[in-house]
Short mmCIF file of C-alpha atoms and ligand atoms in Angstrom, two decimals:
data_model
loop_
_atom_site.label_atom_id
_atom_site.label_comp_id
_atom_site.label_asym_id
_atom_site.label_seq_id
_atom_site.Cartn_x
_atom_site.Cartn_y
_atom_site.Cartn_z
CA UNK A 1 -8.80 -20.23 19.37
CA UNK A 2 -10.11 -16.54 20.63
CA UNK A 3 -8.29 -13.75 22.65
CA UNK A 4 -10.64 -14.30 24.75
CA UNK A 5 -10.08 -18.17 25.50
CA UNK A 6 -6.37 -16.77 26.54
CA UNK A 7 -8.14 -15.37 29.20
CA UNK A 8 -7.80 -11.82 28.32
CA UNK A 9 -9.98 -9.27 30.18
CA UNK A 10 -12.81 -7.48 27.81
CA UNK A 11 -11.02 -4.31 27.86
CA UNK A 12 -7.95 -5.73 25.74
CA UNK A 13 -10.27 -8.32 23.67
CA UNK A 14 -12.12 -4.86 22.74
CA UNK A 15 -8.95 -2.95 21.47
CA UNK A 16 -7.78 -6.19 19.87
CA UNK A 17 -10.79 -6.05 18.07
CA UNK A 18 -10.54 -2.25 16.68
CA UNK A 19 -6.84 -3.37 15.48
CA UNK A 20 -8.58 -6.27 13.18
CA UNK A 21 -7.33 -9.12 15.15
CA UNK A 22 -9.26 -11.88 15.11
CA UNK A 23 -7.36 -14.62 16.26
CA UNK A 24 -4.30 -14.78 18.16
CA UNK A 25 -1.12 -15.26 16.12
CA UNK A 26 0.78 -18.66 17.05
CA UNK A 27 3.67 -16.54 18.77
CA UNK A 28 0.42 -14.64 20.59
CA UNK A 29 -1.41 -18.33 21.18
CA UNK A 30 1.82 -19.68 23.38
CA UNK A 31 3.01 -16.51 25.10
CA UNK A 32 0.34 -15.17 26.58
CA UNK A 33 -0.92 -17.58 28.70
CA UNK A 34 2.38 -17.83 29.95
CA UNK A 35 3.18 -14.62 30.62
CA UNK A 36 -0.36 -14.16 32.40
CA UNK A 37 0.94 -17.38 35.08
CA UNK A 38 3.92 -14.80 35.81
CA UNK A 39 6.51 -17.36 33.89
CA UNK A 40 9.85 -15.70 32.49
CA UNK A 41 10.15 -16.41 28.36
CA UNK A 42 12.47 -16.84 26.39
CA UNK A 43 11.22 -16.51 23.10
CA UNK A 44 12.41 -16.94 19.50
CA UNK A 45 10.48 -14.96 17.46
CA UNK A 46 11.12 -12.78 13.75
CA UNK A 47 9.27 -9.43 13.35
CA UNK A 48 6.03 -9.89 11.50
CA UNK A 49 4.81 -13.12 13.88
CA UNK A 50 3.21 -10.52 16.07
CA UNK A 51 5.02 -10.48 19.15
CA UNK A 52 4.74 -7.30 20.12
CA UNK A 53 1.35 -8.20 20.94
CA UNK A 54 2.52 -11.48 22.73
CA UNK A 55 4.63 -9.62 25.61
CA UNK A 56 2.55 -6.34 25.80
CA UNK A 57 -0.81 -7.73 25.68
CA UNK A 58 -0.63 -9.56 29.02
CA UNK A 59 2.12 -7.35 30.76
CA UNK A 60 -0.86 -4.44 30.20
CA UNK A 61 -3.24 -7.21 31.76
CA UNK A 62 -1.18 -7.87 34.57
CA UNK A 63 -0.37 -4.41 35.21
CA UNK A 64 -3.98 -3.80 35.03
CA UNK A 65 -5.13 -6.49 37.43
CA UNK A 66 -2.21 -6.56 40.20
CA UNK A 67 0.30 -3.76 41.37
CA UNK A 68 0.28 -0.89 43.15
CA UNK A 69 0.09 2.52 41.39
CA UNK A 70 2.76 3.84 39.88
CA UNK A 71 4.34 6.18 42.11
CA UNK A 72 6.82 9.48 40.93
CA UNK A 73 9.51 9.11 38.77
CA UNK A 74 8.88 5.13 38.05
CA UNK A 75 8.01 2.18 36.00
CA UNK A 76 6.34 -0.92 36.65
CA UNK A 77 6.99 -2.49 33.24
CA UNK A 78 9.91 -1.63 30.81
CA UNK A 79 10.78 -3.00 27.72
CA UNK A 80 13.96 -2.16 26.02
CA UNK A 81 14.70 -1.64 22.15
CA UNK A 82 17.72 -1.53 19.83
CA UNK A 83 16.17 1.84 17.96
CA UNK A 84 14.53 4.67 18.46
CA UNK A 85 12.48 3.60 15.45
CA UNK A 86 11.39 0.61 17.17
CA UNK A 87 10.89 2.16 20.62
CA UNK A 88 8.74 4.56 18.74
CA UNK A 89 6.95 1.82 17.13
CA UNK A 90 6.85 -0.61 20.23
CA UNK A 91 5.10 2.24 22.30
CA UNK A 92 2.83 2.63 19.27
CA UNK A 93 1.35 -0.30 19.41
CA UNK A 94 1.11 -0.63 23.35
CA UNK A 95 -0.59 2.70 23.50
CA UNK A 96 -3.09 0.96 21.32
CA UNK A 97 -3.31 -2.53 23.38
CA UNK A 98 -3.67 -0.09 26.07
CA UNK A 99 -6.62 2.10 24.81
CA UNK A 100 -9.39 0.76 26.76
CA UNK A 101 -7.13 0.86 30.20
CA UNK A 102 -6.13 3.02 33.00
CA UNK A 103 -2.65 2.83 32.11
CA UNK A 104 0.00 5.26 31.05
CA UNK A 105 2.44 4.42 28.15
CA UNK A 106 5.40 6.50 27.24
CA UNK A 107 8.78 6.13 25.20
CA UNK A 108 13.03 7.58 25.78
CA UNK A 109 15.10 7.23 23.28
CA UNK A 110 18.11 9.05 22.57
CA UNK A 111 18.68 11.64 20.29
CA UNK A 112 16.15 14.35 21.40
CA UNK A 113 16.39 16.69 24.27
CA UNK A 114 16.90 14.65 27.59
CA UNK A 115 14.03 17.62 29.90
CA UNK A 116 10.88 16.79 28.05
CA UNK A 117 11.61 13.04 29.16
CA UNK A 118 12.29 14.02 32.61
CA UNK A 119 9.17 16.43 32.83
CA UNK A 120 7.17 12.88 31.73
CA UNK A 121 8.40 10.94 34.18
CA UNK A 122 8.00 12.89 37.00
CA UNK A 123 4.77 11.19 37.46
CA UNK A 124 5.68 8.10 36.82
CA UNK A 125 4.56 5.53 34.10
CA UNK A 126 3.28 2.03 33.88
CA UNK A 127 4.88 0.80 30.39
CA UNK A 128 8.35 2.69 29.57
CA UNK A 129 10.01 1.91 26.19
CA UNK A 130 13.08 3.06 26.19
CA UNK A 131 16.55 2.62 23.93
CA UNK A 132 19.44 0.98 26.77
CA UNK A 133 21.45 4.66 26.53
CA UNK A 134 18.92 6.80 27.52
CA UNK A 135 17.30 4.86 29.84
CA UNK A 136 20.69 4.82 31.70
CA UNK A 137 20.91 8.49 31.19
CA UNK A 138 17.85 9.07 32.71
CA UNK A 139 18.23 6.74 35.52
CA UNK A 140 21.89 8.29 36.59
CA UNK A 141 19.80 11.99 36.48
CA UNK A 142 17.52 10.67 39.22
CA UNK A 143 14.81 11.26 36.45
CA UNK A 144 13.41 7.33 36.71
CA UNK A 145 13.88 4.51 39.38
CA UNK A 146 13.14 1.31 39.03
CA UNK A 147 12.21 -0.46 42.60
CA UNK A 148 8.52 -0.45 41.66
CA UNK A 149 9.60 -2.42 38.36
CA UNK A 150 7.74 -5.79 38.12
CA UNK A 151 8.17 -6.33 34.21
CA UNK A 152 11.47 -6.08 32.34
CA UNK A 153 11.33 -6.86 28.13
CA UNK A 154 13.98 -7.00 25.54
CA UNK A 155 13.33 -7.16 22.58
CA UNK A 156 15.20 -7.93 19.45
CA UNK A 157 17.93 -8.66 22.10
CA UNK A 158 19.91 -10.21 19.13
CA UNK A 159 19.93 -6.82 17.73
CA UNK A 160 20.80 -4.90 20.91
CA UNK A 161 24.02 -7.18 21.51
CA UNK A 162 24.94 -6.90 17.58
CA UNK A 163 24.84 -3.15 18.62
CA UNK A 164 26.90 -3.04 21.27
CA UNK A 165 24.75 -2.86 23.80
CA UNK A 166 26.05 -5.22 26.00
CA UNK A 167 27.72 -3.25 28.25
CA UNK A 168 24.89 -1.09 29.26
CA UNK A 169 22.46 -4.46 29.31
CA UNK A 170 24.90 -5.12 32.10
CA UNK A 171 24.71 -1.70 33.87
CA UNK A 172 21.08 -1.95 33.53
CA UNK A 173 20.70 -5.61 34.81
CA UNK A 174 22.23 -3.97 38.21
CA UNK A 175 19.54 -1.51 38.39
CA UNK A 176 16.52 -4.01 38.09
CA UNK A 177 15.05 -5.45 41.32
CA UNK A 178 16.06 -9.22 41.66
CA UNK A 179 12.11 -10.27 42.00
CA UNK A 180 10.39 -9.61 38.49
CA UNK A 181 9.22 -11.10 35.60
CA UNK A 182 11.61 -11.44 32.29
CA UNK A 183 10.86 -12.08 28.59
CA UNK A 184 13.09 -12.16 26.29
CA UNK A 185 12.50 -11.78 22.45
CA UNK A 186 15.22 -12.48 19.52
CA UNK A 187 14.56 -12.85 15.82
CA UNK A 188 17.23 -15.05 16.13
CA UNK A 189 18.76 -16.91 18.83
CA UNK A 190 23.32 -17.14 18.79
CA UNK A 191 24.85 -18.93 21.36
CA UNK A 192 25.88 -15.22 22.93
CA UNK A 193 21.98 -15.00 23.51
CA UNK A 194 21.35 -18.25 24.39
CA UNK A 195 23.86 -17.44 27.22
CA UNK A 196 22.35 -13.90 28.16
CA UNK A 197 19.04 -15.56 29.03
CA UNK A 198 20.75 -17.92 31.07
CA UNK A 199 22.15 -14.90 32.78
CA UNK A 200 18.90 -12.96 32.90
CA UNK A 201 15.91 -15.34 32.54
CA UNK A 202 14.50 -17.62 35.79
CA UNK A 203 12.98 -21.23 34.45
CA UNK A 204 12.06 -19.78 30.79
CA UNK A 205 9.52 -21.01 29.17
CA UNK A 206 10.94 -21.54 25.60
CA UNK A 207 9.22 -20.68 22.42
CA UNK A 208 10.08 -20.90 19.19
CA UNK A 209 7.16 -20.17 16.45
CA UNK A 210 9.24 -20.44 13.24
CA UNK A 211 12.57 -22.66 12.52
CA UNK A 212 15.81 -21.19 13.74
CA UNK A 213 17.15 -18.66 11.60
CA UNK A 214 14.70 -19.62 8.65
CA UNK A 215 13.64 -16.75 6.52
CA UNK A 216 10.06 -16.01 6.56
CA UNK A 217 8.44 -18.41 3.74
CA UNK A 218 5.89 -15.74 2.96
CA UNK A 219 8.11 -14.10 0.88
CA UNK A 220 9.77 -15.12 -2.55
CA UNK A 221 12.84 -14.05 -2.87
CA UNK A 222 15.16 -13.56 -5.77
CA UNK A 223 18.64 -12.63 -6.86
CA UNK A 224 19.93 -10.20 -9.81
CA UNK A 225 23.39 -10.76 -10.70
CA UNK A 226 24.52 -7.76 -12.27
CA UNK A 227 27.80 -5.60 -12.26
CA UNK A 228 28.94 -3.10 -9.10
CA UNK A 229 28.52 -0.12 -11.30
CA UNK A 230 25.57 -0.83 -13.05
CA UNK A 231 23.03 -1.25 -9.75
CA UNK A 232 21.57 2.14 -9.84
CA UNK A 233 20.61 1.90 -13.88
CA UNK A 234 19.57 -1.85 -12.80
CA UNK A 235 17.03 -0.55 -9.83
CA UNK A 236 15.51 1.74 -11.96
CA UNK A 237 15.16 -0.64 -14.40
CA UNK A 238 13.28 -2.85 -12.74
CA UNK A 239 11.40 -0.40 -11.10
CA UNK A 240 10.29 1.33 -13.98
CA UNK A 241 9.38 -2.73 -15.47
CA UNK A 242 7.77 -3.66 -12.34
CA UNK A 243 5.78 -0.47 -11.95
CA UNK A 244 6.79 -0.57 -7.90
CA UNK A 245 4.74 1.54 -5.77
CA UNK A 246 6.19 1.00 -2.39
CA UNK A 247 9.72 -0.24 -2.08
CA UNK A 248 11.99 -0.02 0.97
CA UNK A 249 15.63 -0.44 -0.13
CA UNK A 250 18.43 -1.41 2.04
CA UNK A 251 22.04 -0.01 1.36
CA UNK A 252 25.16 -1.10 3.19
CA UNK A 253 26.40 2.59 4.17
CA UNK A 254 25.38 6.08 5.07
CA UNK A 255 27.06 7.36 1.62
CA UNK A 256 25.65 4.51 -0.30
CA UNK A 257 21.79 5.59 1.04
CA UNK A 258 22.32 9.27 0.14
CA UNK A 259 23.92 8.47 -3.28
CA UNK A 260 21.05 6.18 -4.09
CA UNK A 261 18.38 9.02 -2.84
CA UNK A 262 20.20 11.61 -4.79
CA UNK A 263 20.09 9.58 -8.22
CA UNK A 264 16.67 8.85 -7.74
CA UNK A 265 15.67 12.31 -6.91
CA UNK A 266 17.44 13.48 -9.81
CA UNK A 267 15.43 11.35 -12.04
CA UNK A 268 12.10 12.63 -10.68
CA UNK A 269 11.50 10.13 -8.37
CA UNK A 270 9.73 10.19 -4.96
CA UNK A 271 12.34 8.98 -3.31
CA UNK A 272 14.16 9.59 0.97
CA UNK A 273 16.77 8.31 2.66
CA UNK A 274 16.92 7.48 6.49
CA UNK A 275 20.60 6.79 8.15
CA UNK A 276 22.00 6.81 11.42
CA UNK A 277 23.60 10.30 10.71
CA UNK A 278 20.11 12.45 10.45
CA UNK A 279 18.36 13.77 13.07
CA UNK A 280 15.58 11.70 14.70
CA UNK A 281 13.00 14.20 13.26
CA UNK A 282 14.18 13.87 9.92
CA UNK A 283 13.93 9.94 9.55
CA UNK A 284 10.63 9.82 11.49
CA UNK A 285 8.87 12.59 9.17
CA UNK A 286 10.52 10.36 6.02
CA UNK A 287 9.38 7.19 7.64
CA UNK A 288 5.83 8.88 8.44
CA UNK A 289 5.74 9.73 4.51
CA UNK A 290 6.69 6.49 3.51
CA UNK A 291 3.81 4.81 5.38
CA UNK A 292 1.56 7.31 4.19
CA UNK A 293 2.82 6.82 0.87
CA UNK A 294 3.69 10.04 0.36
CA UNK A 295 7.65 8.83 -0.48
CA UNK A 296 7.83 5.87 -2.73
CA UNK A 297 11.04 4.49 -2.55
CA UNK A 298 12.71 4.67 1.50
CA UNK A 299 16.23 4.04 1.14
CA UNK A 300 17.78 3.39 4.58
CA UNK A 301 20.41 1.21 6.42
CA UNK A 302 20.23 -1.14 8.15
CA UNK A 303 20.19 0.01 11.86
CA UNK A 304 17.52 2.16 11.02
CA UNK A 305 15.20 0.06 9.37
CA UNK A 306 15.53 -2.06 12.14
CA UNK A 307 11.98 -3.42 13.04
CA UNK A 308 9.55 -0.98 11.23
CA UNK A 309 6.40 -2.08 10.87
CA UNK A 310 5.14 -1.06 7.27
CA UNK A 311 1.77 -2.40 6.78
CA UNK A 312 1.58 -4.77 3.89
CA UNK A 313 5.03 -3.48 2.60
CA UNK A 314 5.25 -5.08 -0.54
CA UNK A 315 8.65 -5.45 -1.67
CA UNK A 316 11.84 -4.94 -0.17
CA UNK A 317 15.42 -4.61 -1.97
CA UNK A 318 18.72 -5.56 -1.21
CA UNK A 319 20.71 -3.01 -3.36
CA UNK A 320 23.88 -4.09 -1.06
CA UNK A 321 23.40 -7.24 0.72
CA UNK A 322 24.24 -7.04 4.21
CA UNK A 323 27.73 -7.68 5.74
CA UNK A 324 25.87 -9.52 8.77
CA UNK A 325 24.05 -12.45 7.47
CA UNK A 326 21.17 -12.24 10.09
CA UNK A 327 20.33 -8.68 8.54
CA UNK A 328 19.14 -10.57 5.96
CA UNK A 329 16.32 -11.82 7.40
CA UNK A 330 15.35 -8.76 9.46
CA UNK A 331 15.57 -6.94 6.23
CA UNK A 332 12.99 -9.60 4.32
CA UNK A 333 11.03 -9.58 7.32
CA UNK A 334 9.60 -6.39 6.71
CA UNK A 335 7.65 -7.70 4.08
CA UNK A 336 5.33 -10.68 3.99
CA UNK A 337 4.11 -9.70 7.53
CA UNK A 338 0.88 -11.00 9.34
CA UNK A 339 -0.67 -13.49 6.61
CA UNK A 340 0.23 -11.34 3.75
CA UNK A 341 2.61 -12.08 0.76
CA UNK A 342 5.89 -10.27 0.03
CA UNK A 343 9.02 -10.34 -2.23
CA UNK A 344 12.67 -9.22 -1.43
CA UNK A 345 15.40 -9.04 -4.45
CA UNK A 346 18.58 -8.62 -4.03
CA UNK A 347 20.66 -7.04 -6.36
CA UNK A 348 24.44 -8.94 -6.24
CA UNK A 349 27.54 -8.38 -7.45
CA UNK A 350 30.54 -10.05 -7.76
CA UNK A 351 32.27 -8.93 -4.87
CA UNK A 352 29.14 -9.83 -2.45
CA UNK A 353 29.50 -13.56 -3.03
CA UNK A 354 30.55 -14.53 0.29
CA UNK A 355 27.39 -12.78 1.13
CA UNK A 356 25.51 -14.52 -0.55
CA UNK A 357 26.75 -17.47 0.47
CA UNK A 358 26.41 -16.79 3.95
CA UNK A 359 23.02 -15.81 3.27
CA UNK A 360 21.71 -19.44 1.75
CA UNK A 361 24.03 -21.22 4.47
CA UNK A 362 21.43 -19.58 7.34
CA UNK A 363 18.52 -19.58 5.93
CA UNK A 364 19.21 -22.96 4.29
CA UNK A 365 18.00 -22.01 0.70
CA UNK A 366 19.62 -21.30 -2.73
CA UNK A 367 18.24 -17.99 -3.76
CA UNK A 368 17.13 -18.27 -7.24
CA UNK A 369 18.88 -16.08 -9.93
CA UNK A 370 16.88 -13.91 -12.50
CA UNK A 371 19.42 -12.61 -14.71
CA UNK A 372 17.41 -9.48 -16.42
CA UNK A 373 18.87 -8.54 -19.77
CA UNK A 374 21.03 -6.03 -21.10
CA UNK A 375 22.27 -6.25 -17.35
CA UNK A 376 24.33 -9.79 -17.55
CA UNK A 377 27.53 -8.68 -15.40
CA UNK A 378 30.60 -8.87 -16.79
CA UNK A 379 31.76 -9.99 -13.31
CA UNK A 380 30.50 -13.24 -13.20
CA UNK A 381 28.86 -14.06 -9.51
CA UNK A 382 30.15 -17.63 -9.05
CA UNK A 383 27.91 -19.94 -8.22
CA UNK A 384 26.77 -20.62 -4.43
CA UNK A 385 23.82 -22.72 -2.49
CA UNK A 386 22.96 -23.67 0.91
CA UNK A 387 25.86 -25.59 1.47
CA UNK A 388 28.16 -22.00 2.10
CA UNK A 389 30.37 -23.35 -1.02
CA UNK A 390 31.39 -20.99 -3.64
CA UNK A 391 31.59 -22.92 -6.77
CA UNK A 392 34.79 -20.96 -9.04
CA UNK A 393 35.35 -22.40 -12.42
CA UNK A 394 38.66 -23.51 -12.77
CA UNK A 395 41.15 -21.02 -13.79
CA UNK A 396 41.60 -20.92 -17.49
CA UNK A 397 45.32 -21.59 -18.25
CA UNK A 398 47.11 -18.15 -18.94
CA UNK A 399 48.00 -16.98 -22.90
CA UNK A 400 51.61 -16.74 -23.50
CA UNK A 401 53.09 -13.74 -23.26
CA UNK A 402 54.48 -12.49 -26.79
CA UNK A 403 57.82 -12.46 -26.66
CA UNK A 404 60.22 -10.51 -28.68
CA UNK A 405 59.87 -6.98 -29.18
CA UNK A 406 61.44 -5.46 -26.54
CA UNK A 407 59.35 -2.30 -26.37
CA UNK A 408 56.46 -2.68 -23.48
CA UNK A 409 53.15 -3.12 -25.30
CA UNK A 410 49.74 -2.84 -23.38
CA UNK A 411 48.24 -6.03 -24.07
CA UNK A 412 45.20 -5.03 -22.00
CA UNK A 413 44.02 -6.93 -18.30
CA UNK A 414 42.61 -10.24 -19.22
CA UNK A 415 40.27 -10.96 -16.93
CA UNK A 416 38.29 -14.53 -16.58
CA UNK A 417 34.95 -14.36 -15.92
CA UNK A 418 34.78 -17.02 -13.45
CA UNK A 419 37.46 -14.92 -10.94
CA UNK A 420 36.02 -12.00 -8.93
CA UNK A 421 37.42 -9.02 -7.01
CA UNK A 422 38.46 -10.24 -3.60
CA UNK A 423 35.04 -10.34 -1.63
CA UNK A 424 34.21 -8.05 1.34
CA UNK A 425 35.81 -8.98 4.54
CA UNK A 426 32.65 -10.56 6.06
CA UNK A 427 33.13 -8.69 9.67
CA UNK A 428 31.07 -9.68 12.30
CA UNK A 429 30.66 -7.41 14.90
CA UNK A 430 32.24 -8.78 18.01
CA UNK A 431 29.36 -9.50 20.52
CA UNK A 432 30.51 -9.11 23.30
CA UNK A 433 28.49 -10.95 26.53
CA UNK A 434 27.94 -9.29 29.40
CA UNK A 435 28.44 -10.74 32.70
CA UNK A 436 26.05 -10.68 35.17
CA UNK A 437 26.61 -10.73 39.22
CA UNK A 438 23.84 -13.69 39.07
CA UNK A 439 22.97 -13.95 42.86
CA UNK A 440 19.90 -15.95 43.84
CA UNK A 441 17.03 -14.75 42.91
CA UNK A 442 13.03 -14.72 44.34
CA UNK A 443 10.51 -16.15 41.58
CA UNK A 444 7.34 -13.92 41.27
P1 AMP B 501 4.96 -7.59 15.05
O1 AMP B 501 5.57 -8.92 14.75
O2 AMP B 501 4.62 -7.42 16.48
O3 AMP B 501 5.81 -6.45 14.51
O4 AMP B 501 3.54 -7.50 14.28
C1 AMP B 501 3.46 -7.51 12.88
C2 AMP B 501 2.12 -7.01 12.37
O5 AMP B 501 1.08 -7.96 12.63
C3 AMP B 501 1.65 -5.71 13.00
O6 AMP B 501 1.15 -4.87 11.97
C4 AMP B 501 0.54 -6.10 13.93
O7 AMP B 501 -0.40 -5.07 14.07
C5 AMP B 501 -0.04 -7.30 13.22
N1 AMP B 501 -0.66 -8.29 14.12
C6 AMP B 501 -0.18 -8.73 15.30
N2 AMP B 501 -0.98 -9.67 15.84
C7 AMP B 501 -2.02 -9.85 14.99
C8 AMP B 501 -3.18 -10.69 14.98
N3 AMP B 501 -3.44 -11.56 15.98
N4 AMP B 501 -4.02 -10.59 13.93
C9 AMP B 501 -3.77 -9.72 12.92
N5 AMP B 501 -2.69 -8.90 12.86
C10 AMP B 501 -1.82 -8.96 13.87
#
């Protein structure tokens, strides 16, 4: 199969082409057909499958073939992210799809100052990618309307609900025009979502290119049991062993990224750190000299890794595991992308293994366990697989106490090794679903 038995126009075959592409992804192979008969999707798809291409390839088509221009202060196709890192990234590649075209491309996200995005739209745009916040901002400030809209795409809408976007999906849904075309991505697909694209979507097609909530199988993945404390030494460890060149690391806080970054920078290594709490400049000029490799080892969490395309990123770490088990395989997904072959460890300790557990129940694996020496833990991780069972070891009976003596004498904490600290509360943020005033509505 060829682009160009899709039935893509020459234009889009030729900046397919430039990008390498040779044949269309499976996610690519089913979607864009579909999209090009004007059919809503609803489709289940992780990063790395290559469906950005599969909704923005034959929106650009459409947009190119059908529509009136695009007249001040609008859009005739929008597609909505969880990040600015991803909106950045989304508009990216469309502005790339689109090079051949007559078609303008631009991105909002929040963040930055609000009047160069105004200034932009003034004469309107053709694609808008836009984070749900400021596209609301903008909308409310007159800067954008959206009657001449005849595409609307979320993607990662998982990830925009785990957010807590859902209230401004909601005030957003009341701003679209009833007759348009919907597609709906998710790297994974909850019941809240399943029920959002009931709410949005009109006859979906549904696609699905890889098992529900399977981890990609590109990628071997492995788990280091090793003691709270000792992570940093470990990392460095194993970095040092492994002779890594490009890592991106995932840590569970803002604190936990910058202590990480500051220990590594201390011992002379290349290392950055990108969190919710820098500015956007910051963590794109970090991200920028990660891809470049300039920076070796990106720490960041999770929200604002979310979706970065790293070509051929070879190795991700889990130096926290995520409290979310879905992370998890957004995380991995950042490696093993497009054909290529990745690894993810995942550095565990004894308080995580509810994680971990939760982990290997959705992705329906046992992660093997490398234990690297002179690191055993002295907290043992009790054992887990795909089941979600934690296997303890029955409690060894306790010694008596030596009586007599009166006096109180510090017989030390005797600790078994099968018991662990009480795990992490495993909080799931509470999705809430938005609800939708779902009148009739016109198919294309
Ligand atoms: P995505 O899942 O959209 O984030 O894409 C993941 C990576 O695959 C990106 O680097 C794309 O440029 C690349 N890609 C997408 N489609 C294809 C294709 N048909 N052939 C080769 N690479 C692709």
């Amino acid at each position: 199969m060829t682009f160009a038995t899709l039935g893509l126009i020459e234009p889009l075959q030729r900046a397919l082409e430039t990008l390498g592409y040779q044949t269309p992804t499976p996610v690519q192979a089913q979607a864009i057909p579909a999209v090009l008969a004007g059919r809503d999707l609803m489709a289940a798809a992780q990063t790395g499958t290559g469906k950005t291409a599969a909704f923005a390839v034959p929106l650009l088509q459409l947009l190119t073939m059908e529509g009136p221009k695009v007249v001040a202060n609008s859009a005739r196709a929008l597609i909505l992210c969880p990040t600015r890192e991803l909106a950045e990234q989304v508009h990216a590649s469309v502005a790339e799809y689109a090079q051949n075209l007559p078609l303008t491309t631009y991105a909002v996200y929040g963040g930055v100052s609000i009047n160069p995005q105004m200034m932009k739209l003034r004469k309107g745009v053709d694609v808008l990618v836009a984070t749900p916040g400021r596209l609301i901002d903008l909308f409310r400030q007159n800067a954008l309307k959206l009657n001449q809209l005849q595409t609307l795409v979320l993607d990662e809408a998982d990830r925009m609900l785990d957010l807590g976007f859902s209230e401004e999906l909601a005030n957003i849904y009341r701003m679209l025009p009833k007759k348009r075309q919907t597609l709906l991505f998710s790297a994974t697909f909850s019941d809240e979502i399943r029920t959002l694209a009931g709410q949005m979507l009109n006859d979906p097609l549904s696609i699905e290119v890889s098992p529900r909530n399977v981890a990609a199988n590109t990628v071997k993945q492995w788990v280091v049991p090793v003691d709270k404390k000792r992570k940093p030494e470990l990392f460095v460890h194993l970095m040092r062993k492994g002779r890594w060149k490009q890592v991106l690391v995932f840590a569970k806080t803002r604190n936990g990224v910058d202590a990480l970054v500051d220990k590594l920078q201390g011992l002379g290594i290349n290392a950055d750190g990108i969190h919710g709490d820098k500015p956007q400049a910051t963590r794109q000029r970090a991200l920028d000299r990660f891809k470049s490799s300039d920076v070796q080892i990106l720490v960041a969490t999770d929200v604002a890794a979310r979706g970065l395309d790293i070509e051929d990123l070879p190795l991700v770490v889990n130096f926290d595991l995520p409290i979310v088990a879905e992370d998890y395989i957004h995380r991995i997904g950042r490696t093993g992308r497009a054909g290529n072959t990745g690894e993810a460890i995942s550095l565990v300790c004894a308080d995580e293994v509810n994680m971990l557990s939760a982990i290997e129940m959705l992705t329906r694996q046992t992660l093997t366990r490398h234990m690297e020496q002179d690191f055993e833990p002295e907290h043992r991780v009790p054992d887990t697989d795909a089941s979600g069972q934690v296997v303890k070891k029955p409690k060894k009976p306790k010694k008596p106490k030596a009586s007599g003596g009166g006096g109180k004498r510090n017989l030390g904490k005797w600790v078994d090794s099968g018991e662990v600290a009480p795990a992490e509360p495993s909080i799931k943020p509470v999705r809430k679903v938005p609800v939708f005033n779902t009148g009739p509505r016109k198919k294309k």
